[in-house]
CSV table of C-alpha atoms in Angstrom, one decimal:
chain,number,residue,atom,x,y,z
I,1,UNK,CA,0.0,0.0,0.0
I,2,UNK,CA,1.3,3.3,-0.5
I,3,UNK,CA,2.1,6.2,2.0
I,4,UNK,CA,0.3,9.2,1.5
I,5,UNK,CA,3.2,11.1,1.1
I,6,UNK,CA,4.3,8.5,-2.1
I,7,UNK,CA,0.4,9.6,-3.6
I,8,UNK,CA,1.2,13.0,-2.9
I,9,UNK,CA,4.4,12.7,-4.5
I,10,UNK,CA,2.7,10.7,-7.6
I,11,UNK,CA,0.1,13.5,-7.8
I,12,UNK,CA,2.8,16.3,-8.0
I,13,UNK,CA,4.5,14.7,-10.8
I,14,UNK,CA,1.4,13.6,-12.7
I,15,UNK,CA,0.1,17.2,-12.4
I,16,UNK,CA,3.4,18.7,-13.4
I,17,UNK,CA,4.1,16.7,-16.6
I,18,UNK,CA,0.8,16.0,-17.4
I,19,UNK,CA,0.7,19.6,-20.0
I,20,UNK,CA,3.8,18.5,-21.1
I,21,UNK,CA,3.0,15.2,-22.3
I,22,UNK,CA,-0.1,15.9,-23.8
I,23,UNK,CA,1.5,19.1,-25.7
I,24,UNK,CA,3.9,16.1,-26.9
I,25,UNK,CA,1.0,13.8,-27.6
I,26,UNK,CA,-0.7,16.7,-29.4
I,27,UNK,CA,2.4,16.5,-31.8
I,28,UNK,CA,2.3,13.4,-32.8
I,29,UNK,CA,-0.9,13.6,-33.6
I,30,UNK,CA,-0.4,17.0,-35.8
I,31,UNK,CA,2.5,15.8,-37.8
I,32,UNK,CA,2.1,12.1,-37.7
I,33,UNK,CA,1.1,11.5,-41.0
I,34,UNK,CA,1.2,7.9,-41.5
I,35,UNK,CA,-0.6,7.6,-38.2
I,36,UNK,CA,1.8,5.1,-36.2
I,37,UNK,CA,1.9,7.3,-33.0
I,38,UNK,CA,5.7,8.2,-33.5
I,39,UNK,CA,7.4,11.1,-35.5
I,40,UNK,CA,9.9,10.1,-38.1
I,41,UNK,CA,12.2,12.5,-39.9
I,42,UNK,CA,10.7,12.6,-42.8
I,43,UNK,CA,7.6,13.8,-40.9
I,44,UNK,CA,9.1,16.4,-39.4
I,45,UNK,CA,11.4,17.8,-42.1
I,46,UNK,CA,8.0,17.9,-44.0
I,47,UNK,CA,6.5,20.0,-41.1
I,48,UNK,CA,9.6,22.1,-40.5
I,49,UNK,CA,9.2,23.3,-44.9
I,50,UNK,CA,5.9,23.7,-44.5
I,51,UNK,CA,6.2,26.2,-40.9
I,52,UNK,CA,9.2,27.6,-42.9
I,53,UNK,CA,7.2,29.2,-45.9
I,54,UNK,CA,5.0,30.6,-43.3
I,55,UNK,CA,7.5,32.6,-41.3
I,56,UNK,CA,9.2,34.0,-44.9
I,57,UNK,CA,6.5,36.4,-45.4
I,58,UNK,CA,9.1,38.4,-47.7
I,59,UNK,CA,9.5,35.1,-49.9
I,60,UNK,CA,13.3,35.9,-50.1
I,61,UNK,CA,14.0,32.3,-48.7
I,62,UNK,CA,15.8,33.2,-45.5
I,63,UNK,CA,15.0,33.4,-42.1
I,64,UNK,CA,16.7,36.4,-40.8
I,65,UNK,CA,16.1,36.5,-36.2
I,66,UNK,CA,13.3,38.6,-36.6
I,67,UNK,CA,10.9,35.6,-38.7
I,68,UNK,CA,12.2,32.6,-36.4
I,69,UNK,CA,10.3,34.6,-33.8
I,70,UNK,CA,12.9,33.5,-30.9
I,71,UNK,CA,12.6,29.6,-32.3
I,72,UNK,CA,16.9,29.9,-32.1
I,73,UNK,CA,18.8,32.3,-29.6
I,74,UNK,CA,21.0,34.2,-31.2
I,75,UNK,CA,23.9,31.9,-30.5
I,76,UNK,CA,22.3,28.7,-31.9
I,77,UNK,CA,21.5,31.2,-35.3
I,78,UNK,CA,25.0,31.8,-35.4
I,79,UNK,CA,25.9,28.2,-35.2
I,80,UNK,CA,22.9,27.0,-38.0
I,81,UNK,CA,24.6,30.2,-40.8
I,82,UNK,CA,27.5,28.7,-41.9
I,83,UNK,CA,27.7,31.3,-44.5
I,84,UNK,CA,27.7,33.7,-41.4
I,85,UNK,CA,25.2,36.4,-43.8
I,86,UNK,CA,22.7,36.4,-40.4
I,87,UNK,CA,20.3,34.6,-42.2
I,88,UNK,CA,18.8,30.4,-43.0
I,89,UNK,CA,17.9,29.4,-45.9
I,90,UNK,CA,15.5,26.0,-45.9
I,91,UNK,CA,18.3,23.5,-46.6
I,92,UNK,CA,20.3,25.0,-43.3
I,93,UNK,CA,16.6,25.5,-41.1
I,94,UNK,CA,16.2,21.9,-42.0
I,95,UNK,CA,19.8,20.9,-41.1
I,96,UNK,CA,19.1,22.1,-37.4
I,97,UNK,CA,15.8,20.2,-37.3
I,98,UNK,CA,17.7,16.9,-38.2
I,99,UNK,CA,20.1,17.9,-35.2
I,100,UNK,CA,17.6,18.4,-32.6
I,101,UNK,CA,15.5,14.8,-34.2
I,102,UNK,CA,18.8,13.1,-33.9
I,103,UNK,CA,19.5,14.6,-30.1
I,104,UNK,CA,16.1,13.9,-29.5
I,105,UNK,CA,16.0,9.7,-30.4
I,106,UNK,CA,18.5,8.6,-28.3
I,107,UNK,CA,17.9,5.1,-28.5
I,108,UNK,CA,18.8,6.0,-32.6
I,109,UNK,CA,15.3,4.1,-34.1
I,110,UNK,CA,14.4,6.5,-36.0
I,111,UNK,CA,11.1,7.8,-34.4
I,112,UNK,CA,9.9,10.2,-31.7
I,113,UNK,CA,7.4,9.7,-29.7
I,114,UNK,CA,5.3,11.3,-27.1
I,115,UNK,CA,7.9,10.6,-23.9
I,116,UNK,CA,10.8,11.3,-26.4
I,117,UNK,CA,9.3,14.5,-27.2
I,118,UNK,CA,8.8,15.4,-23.8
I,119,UNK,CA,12.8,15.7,-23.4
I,120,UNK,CA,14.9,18.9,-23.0
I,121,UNK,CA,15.9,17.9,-26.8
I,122,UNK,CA,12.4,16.8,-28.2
I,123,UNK,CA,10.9,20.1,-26.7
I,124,UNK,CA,13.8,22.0,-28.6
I,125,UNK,CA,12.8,20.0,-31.7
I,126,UNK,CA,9.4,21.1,-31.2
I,127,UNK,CA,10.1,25.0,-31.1
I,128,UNK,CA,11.3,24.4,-34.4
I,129,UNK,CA,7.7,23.1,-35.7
I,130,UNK,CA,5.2,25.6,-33.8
């Protein structure tokens, strides 16, 4: 039987990563197009062009700090430009969103899922698709 201070506990935690998992739930569901419950890269490179066009409102096909809308600090922009012009273009955008997949599937399968994207890394991943 548990103590009431282990339900308690079990409560807190519940409560505190209950928003978090079902934000991550809620993305699989969004971008899971092939409906298996898990994210693969293809999935998510296909929502990363699609949000891409969206925040290039110029349609000069960069992404200058002001369109990522603070989706990169300024020091992990700097890192993604390797043509240091202050800018991404889709193929670079789409090179950071394999990064933060890749940091985010630790156990290397090749799909995200809920608990995955619940990480530090999966919740950087998803800053990069909302």
């Amino acid at each position: 039987m548990m103590s009431r201070r282990s339900v308690a506990l079990a409560l807190t935690i519940a409560l505190l990563s209950g928003p978090a998992l079902a934000a991550s739930g809620n993305a699989v569901k969004m971008f899971d197009t092939d409906n298996d419950g898990t994210l693969d890269l293809a999935e998510v490179k296909k929502a990363a062009s699609a949000l891409f066009a969206k925040l290039d409102p110029d349609h000069d096909g960069t992404l200058d700090a002001r369109e990522l809308r603070g989706r990169l600090s300024a020091k992990e922009l700097a890192a993604a430009d390797p043509d240091r012009d202050g800018t991404l273009t889709l193929d670079e955008y789409l090179s950071v969103v394999e990064q933060r997949f890749n940091a985010a599937n630790p156990d290397k399968d090749g799909t995200l899922d809920a608990k995955e994207l619940n990480t530090r890394a999966g919740r950087a991943l998803l800053r990069l698709l909302r």
